XYZ file of C-alpha atoms in Angstrom:
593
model
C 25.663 -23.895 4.052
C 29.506 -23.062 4.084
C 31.329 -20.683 1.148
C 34.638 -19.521 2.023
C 36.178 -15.987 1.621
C 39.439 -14.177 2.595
C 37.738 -12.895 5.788
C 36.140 -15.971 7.099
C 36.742 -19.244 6.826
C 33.137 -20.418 6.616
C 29.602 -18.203 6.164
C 27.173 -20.283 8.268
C 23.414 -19.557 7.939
C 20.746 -20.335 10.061
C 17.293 -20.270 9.670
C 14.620 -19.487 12.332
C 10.579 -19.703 11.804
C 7.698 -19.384 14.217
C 5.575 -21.774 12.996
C 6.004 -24.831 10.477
C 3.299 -24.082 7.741
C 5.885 -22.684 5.403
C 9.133 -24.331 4.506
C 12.440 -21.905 3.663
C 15.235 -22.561 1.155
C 18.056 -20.599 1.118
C 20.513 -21.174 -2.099
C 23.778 -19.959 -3.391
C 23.171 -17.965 -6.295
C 26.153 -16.709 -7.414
C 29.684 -15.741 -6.004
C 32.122 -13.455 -7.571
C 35.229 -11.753 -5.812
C 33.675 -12.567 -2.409
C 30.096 -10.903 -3.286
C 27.681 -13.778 -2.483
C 24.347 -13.967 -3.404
C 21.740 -15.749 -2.059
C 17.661 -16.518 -3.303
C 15.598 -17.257 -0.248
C 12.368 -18.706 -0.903
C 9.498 -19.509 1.701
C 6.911 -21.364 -0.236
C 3.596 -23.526 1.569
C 0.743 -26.101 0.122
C -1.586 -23.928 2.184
C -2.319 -20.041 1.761
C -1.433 -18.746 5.349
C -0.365 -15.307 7.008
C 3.397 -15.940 6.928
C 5.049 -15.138 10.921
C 8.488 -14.199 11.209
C 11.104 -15.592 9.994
C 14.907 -15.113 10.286
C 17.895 -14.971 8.513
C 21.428 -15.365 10.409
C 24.935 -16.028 10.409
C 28.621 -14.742 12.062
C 31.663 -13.640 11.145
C 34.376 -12.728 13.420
C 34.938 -9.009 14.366
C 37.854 -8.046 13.069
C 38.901 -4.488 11.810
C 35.759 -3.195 13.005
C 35.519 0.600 13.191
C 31.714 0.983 13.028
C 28.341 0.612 10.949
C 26.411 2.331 8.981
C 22.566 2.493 8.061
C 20.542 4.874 6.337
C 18.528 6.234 8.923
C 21.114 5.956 11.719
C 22.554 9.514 11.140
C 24.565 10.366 14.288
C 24.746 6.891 15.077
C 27.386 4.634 13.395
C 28.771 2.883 16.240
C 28.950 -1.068 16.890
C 25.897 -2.021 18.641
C 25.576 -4.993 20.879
C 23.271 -8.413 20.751
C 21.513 -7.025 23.926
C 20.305 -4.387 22.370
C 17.009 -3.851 20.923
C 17.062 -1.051 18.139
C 17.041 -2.697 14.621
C 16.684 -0.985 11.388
C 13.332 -1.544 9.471
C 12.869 -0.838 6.410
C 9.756 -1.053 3.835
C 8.456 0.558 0.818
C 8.893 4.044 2.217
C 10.982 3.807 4.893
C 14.716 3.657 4.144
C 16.289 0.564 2.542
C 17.445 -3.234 3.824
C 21.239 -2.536 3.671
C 23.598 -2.260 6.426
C 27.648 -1.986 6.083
C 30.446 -2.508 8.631
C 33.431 -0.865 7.933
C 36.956 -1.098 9.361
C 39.439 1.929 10.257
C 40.738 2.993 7.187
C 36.672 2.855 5.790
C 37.386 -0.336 4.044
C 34.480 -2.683 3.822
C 34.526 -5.719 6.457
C 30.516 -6.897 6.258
C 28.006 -5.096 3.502
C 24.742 -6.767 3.319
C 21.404 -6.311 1.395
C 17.775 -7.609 0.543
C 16.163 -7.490 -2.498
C 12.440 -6.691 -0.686
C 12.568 -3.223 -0.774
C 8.825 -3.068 -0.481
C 7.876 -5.270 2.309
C 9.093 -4.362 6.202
C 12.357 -5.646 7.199
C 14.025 -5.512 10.258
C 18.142 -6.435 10.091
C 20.861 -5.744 11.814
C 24.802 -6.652 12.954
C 25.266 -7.096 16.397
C 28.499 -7.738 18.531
C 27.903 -10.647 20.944
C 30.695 -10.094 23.880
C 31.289 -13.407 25.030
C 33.054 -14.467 21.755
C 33.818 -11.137 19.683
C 31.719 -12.513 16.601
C 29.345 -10.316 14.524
C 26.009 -11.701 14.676
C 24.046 -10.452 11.493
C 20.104 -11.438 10.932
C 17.510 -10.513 8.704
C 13.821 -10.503 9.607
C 10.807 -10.906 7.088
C 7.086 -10.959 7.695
C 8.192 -8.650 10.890
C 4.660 -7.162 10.557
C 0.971 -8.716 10.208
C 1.243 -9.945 6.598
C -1.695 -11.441 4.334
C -2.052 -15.576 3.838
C 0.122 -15.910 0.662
C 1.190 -19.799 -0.763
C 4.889 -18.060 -1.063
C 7.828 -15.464 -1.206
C 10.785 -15.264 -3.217
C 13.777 -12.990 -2.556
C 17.515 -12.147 -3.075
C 19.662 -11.239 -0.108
C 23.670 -9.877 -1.168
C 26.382 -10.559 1.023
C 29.859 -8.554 0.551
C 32.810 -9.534 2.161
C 35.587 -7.586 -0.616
C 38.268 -5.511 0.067
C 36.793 -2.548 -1.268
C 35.747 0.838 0.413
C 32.588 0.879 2.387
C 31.472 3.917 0.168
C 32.062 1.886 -2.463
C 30.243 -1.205 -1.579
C 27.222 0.622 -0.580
C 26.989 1.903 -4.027
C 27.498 -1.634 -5.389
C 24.606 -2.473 -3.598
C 22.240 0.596 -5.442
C 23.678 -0.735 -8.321
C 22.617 -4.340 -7.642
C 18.663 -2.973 -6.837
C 18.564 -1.370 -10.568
C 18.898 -5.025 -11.829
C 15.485 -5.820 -10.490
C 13.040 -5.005 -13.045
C 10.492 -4.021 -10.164
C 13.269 -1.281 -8.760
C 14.605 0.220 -11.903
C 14.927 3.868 -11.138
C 12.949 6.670 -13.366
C 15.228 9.002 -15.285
C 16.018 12.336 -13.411
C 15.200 15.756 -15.928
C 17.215 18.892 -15.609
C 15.050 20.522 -13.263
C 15.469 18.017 -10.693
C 19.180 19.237 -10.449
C 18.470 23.015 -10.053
C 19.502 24.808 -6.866
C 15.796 25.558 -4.889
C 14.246 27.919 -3.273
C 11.810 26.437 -0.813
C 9.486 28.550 1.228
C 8.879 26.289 4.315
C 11.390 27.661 7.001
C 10.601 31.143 6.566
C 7.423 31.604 5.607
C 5.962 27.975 7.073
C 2.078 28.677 6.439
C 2.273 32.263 6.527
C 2.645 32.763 2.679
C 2.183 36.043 0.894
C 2.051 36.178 -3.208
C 3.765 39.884 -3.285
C 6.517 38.821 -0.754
C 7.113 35.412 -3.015
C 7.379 37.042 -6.267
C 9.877 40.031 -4.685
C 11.870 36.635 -3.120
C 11.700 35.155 -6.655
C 13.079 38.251 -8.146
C 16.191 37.706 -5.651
C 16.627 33.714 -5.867
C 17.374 34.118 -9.601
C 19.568 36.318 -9.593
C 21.371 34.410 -6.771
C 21.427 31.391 -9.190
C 17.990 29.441 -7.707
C 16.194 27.753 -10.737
C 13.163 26.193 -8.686
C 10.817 27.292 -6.075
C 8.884 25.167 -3.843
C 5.488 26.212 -2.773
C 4.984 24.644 0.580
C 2.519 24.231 3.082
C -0.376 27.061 2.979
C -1.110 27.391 -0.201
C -4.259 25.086 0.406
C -5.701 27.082 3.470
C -5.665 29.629 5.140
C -5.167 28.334 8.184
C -1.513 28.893 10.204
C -2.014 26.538 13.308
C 0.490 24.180 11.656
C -1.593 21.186 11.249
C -3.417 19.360 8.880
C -6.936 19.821 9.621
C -7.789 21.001 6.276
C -5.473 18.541 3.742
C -7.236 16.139 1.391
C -9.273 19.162 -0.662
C -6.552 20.742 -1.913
C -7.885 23.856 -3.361
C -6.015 27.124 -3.376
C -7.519 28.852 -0.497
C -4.457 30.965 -0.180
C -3.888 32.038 -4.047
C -7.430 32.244 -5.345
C -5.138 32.904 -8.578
C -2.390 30.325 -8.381
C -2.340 29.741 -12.301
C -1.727 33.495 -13.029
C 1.166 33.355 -9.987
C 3.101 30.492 -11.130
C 2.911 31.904 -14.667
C 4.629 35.193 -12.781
C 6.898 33.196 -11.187
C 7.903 31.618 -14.224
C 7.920 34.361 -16.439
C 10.985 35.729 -13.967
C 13.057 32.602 -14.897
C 12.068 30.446 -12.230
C 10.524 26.683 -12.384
C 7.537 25.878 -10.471
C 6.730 23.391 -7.515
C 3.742 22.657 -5.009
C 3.317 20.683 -2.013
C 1.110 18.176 -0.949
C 0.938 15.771 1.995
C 0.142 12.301 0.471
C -1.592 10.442 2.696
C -3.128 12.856 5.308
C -7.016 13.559 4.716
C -8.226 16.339 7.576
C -11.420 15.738 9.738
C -12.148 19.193 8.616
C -12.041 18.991 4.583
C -14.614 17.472 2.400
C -12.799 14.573 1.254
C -12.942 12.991 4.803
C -16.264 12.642 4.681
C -16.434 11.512 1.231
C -14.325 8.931 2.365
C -14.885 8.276 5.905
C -14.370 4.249 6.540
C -11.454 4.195 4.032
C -8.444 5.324 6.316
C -5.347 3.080 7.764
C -6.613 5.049 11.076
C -8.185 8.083 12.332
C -5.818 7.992 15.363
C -2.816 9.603 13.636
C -0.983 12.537 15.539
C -1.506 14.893 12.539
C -4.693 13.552 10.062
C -6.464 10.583 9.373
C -4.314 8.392 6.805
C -6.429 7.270 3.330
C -5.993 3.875 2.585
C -4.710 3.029 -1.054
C -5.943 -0.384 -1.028
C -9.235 1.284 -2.185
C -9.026 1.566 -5.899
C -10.884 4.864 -5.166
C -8.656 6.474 -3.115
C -5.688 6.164 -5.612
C -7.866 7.740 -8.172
C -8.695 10.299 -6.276
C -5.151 10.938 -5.481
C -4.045 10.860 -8.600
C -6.987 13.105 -10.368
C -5.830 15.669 -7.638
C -2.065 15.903 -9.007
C -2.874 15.360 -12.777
C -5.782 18.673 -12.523
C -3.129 20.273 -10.301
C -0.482 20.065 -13.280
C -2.427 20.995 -15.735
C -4.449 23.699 -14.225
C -1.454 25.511 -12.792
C 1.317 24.376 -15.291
C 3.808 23.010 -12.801
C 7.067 22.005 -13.359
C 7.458 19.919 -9.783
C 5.464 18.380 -6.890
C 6.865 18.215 -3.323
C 5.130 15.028 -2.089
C 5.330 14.636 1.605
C 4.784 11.976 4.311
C 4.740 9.078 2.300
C 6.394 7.473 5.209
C 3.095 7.508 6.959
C 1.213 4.958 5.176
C 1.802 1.712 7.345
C -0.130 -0.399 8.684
C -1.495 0.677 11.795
C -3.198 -1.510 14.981
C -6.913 -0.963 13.759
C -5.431 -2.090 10.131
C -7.663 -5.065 8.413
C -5.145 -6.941 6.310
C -7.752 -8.401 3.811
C -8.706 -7.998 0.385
C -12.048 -6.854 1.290
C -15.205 -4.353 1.546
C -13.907 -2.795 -1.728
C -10.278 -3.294 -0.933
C -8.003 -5.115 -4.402
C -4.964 -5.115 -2.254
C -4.332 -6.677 1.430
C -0.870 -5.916 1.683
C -0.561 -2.022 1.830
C 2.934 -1.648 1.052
C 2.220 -3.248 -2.181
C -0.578 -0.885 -2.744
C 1.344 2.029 -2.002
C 3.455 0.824 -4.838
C 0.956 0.872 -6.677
C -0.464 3.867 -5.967
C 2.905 6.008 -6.351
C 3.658 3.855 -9.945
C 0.136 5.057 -11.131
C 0.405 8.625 -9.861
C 3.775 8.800 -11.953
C 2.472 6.964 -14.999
C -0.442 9.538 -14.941
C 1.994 12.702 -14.284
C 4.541 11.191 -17.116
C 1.659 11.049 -19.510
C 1.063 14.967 -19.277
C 4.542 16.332 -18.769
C 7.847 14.104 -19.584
C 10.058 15.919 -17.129
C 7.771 16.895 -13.811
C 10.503 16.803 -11.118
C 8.989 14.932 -8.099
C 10.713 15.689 -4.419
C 10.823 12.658 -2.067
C 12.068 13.360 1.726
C 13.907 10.998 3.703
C 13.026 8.400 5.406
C 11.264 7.312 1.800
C 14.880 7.446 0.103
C 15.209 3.389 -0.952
C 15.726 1.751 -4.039
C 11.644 1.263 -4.789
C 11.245 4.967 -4.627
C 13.748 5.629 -7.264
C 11.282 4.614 -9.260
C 9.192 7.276 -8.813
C 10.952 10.838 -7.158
C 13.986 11.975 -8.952
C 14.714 14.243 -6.125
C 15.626 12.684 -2.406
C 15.582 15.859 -0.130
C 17.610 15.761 3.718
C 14.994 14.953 6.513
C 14.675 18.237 8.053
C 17.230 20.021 9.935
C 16.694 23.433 10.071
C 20.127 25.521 11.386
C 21.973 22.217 11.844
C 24.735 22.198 9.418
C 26.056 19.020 10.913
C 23.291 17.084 10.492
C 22.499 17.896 6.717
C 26.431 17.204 5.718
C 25.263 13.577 7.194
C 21.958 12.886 6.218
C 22.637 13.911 2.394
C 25.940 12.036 2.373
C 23.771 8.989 3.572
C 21.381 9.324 0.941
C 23.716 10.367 -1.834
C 25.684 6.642 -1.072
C 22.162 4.709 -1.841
C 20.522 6.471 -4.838
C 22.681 6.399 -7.634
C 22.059 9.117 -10.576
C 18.940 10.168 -8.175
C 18.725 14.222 -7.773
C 20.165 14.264 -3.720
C 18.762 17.596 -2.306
C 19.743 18.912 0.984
C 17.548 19.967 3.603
C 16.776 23.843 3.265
C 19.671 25.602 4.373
C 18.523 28.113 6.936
C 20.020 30.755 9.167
C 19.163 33.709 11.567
C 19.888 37.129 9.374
C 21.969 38.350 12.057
C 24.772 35.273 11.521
C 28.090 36.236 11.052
C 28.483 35.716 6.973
C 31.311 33.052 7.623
C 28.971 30.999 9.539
C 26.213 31.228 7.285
C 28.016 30.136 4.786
C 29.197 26.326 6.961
C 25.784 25.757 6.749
C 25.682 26.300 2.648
C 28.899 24.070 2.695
C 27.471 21.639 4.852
C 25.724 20.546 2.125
C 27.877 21.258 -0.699
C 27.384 17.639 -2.684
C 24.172 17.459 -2.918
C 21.366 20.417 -4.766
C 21.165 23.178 -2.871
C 18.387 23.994 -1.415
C 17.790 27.767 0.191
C 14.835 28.921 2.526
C 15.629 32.310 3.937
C 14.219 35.609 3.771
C 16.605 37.072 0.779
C 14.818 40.635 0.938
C 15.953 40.477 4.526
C 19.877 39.528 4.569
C 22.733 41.931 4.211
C 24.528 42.522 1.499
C 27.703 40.044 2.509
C 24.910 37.429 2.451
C 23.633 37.841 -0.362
C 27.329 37.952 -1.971
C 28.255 34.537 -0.379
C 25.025 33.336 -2.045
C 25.743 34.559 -4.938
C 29.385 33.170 -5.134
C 28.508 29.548 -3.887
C 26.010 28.992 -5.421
C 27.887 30.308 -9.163
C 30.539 27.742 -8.224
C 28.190 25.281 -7.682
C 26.319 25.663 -10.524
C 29.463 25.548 -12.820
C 30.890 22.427 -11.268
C 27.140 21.376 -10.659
C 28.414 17.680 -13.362
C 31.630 16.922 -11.356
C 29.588 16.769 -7.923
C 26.599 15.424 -8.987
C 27.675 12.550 -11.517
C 31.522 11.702 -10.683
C 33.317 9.907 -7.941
C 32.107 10.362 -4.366
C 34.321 9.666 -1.321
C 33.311 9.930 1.771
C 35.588 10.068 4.396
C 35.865 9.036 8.074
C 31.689 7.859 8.411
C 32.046 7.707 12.609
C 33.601 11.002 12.497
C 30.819 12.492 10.786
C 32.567 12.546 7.388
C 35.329 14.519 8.259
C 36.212 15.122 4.238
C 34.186 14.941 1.522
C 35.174 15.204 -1.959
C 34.158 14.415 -5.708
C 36.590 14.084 -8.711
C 37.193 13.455 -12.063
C 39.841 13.285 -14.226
C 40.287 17.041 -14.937
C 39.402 18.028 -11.492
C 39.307 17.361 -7.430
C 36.531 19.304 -5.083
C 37.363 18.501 -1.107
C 35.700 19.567 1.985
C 37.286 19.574 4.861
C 35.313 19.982 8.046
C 38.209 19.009 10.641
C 41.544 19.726 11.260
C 42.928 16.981 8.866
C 45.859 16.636 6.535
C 44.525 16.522 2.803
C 46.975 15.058 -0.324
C 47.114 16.588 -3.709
C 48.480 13.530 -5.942
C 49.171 15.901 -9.140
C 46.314 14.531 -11.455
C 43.597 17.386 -11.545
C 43.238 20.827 -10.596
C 42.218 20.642 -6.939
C 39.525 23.279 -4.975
C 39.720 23.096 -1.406
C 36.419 24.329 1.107
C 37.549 25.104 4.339
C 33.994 24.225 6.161
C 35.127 24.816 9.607
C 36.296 27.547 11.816
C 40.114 27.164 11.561
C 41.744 28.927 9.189
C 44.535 26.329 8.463
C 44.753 23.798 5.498
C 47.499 21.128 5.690
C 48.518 19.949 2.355
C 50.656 17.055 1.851
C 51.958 16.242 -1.369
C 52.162 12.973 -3.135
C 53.093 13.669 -6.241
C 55.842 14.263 -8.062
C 54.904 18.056 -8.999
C 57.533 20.242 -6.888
C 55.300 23.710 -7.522
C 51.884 25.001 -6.741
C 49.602 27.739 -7.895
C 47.626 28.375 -4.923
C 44.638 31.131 -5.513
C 42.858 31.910 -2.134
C 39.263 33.374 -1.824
C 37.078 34.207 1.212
C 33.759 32.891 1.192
C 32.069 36.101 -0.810
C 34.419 35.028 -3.521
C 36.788 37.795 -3.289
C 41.007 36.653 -3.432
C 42.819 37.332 -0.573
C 45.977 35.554 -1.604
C 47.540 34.501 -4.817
C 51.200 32.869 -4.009
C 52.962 29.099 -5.013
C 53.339 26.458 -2.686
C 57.741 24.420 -3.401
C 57.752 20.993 -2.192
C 61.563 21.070 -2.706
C 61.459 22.158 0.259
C 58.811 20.309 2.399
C 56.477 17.842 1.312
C 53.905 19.184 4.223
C 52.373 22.583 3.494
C 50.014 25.333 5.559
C 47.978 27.525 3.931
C 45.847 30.483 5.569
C 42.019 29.959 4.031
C 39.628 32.427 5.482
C 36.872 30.486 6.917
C 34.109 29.005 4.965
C 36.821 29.765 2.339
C 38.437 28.339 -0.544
C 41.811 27.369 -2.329
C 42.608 26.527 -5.823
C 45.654 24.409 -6.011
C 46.903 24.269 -9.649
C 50.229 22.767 -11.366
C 52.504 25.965 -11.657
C 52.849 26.808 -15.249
C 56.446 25.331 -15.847
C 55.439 22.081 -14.447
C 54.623 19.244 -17.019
């Protein structure tokens, strides 16, 4: 199958299968500006377990800077064909896209599958011997159920566009499937959060909380998070006791939340999806209907069992209505798999064999049932289960964790915020020892500056420069909360990190700058600068035809330091001193048109 682009001459496919029960066609679909897409369709006379099959083709490696993948984080480099670390994704885990970019982050090789619920394993690997980019993707990876056939799309860009950019394509192209279109996101899913995991982990005290509260509010945190302990009173940090889910912890919960809400601030609880402890009641109401017992944590309940999903989903519809929530944190989805001692029949009470189909369904009833009672219930998601088929569930994708690790939350919520469209991206809790230095407390809040905000520190406990910082960030944030949620995202310099981040509209520019870099102000919008790293110098280059600048300075409590004009009649390359973890306003002085 040849189709020719600007980049290669001819796109080459070839197909690999294991055994010869089911034949594969693979069709050109469409083709438009050197986007291909292609249906793939594995179809059989006889039902059979399908075995893998492969998807591949080359292009020639040219202008190849690195790659990126969802889950990679630190880890955008080229990899090599004798290597052995693929990226898999399924249902809840991550999503079947990969991108190779070239050095100035244009888009060489963007690629995608429309099975966003089965496990895939893909990849784009440099094979030395001829400098081509060998690119595959694998289906039926895992022990699948005897089916007659399978249908899928699989997108292939090749355009001169930026990576960033193509990688949002491809979110756009999921919400054309009618079995990924994404929920709507309410309000409340865009509030800044205060989350009591890091600093109160199961250790959680209803007097403490409600003083904490008091302070988050005031600081400009909409939301609170009850975490872990509320359901026992247990602090080993396990999960003996999940799966009953009674308030062990706040014998009054309903007359708590109503506190908490009566202060100003939304309410949210956690649970742990699929994790049933060998010490509640529910595992031995449903002993024989787990994916395994052998799990490092808790035994894993099984939603093939029409039972199990109603129990589920009884235990978050009397949880919303008993307490009046406003949000459910709904953890470790990522752990329902199939495991070794997994049976992949429909069977012994089972309607499903295929349990990534079954944890669609279970998540698309739980929501239906949830919708039904309250419109708007805001519904966290963590990463790894961040793909296009849970967009149609959680309207908030939360950072995998990383407490203290500023680095690693600018990454993991740029990642996400590139694959989920209008989708709520949260950042991990932002967390720091009380004894930080102030400017370095507040890199980690703008770490995370373009996604929701999410807190988890001891308020009562930080000093009063803290607390400012807080108070200022998270004010700005809040009034610019549209411009970096809904416009333009660029981010800048993937292999790097992201060196620069920034959003913009047509009225105004936000950029990060994490590295010494040069930054250009082209004259069309106000422009607010975050110095997010230790230097104190910000390079401005100017590429417009404005000659004067009205440059306001603030540290990062908020307070100005400086208020002076940048000429470019002079130079078009300007310093100026920003405190660090500071800001500067660069407007058009008020004689220029």
């Amino acid at each position: 199958m040849n189709q020719s682009s600007s980049k290669v001459t001819e796109l080459n496919f070839e197909i690999e299968k294991l055994d010869t029960h089911f034949e594969v066609d693979l069709s050109l679909v469409s083709c438009t500006d050197n986007v291909y897409t292609y249906k793939l369709k594995v179809h059989s006379d006889t039902k059979a377990s399908p075995k893998l099959i492969t998807v591949k083709w080359k292009i020639p490696a040219l202008n190849v800077k690195g790659v990126w993948k969802c889950g990679e984080i630190h880890k955008k480099r080229l990899q090599y064909d004798w290597e052995r670390e693929h990226l898999s994704s399924r249902v809840s885990v991550d999503a079947p896209v990969i991108s190779v970019f070239g050095h100035k982050d244009e888009n060489v090789l963007t690629f995608a599958c429309a099975d966003a619920i089965n496990l895939l394993e893909m990849n784009t690997l440099l094979r030395e011997e001829d400098n081509h980019l060998y690119s595959f993707i694998s289906f039926f990876k895992e022990r699948h159920e005897e089916i007659y056939e399978y249908e899928t799309f699989i997108r292939i860009d090749l355009s001169n566009v930026r990576y960033s950019t193509s990688i949002q394509d491809v979110s756009k192209w999921w919400e054309t499937f009618d079995y990924l279109k994404p929920t709507s996101v309410p309000d409340i899913a865009r509030l800044p959060l205060y989350s009591t995991w890091y600093q109160f982990h199961q250790s959680l005290d209803e007097d403490i909380l409600l003083e904490e509260c008091k302070i988050a509010v005031g600081l400009g945190y909409k939301l609170i998070i009850l975490d872990d302990g509320w359901q026992t009173m247990d602090t080993n940090r396990g999960y003996d006791y999940t799966g009953d889910w009674q308030p062990d912890r706040f014998p009054n919960l309903k007359e708590f939340v109503a506190k908490v809400q009566s202060i100003g601030v939304k309410f949210g609880l956690w649970f742990s999806v699929p994790f049933c402890g060998k010490k509640s009641a529910a595992y031995k109401r449903f002993k024989g209907k787990f994916l395994t017992e052998n799990h490092r944590w808790a035994p894993v309940f099984d939603p093939r069992y029409p039972e199990v999903r109603a129990y589920l989903i009884v235990t978050y519809c009397n949880a919303l209505t008993s307490y009046n929530l406003d949000a459910f944190k709904l953890d470790f989805i990522d752990d329902f798999k199939v495991y070794p001692e997994t049976v992949l029949t429909k069977e012994n009470g089972r309607d499903y064999a295929n349990v990534n189909e079954a944890v669609d369904r279970l998540m698309t009833d739980i929501m239906h049932s949830l919708w039904k009672i309250k419109a708007d219930i805001a519904v966290e998601f963590r990463q790894q289960y961040i793909g296009p088929a849970m967009r149609k569930f959680g309207n908030m994708f939360r950072a995998f964790d990383c407490p203290n690790d500023p680095i690693s939350n600018r990454i993991r919520t740029t990642d996400v915020k590139l694959l989920c469209g209008n989708t709520a991206v949260h950042s991990d809790m932002i967390t720091w020892h009380k004894d930080e230095k102030v400017e370095l407390s507040a890199l980690q809040v703008l770490n995370a500056f373009f996604s929701v905000p999410q807190m988890s520190v001891h308020l009562r406990n930080l000093p009063a420069a803290h607390l400012e910082m807080l108070k200022f960030y998270t004010t700005y944030w809040t009034a610019n909360q549209k411009i970096i949620l809904d416009s333009t995202f660029t981010p800048v310099n993937p292999l790097g990190n992201y060196s620069v981040l920034k959003v913009e509209n047509d009225e105004k520019n936000i950029t990060a700058i994490y590295d010494d870099v040069n930054i250009e102000y082209d004259g069309k919008s106000t422009m607010d600068v975050l110095n997010a790293k230790i230097s104190k110098s910000v390079i401005v280059k100017n590429t417009s035809n404005i000659k004067r600048l009205s440059v306001s300075v603030y540290n990062c409590r908020g307070q100005v330091v400086d208020q002076s004009y940048l000429d470019f009649h002079t130079a078009s390359l300007h310093e100026i001193n920003v405190p660090i973890a500071g800001m500067c306003r660069l407007e058009k002085f008020a004689n220029e048109s």
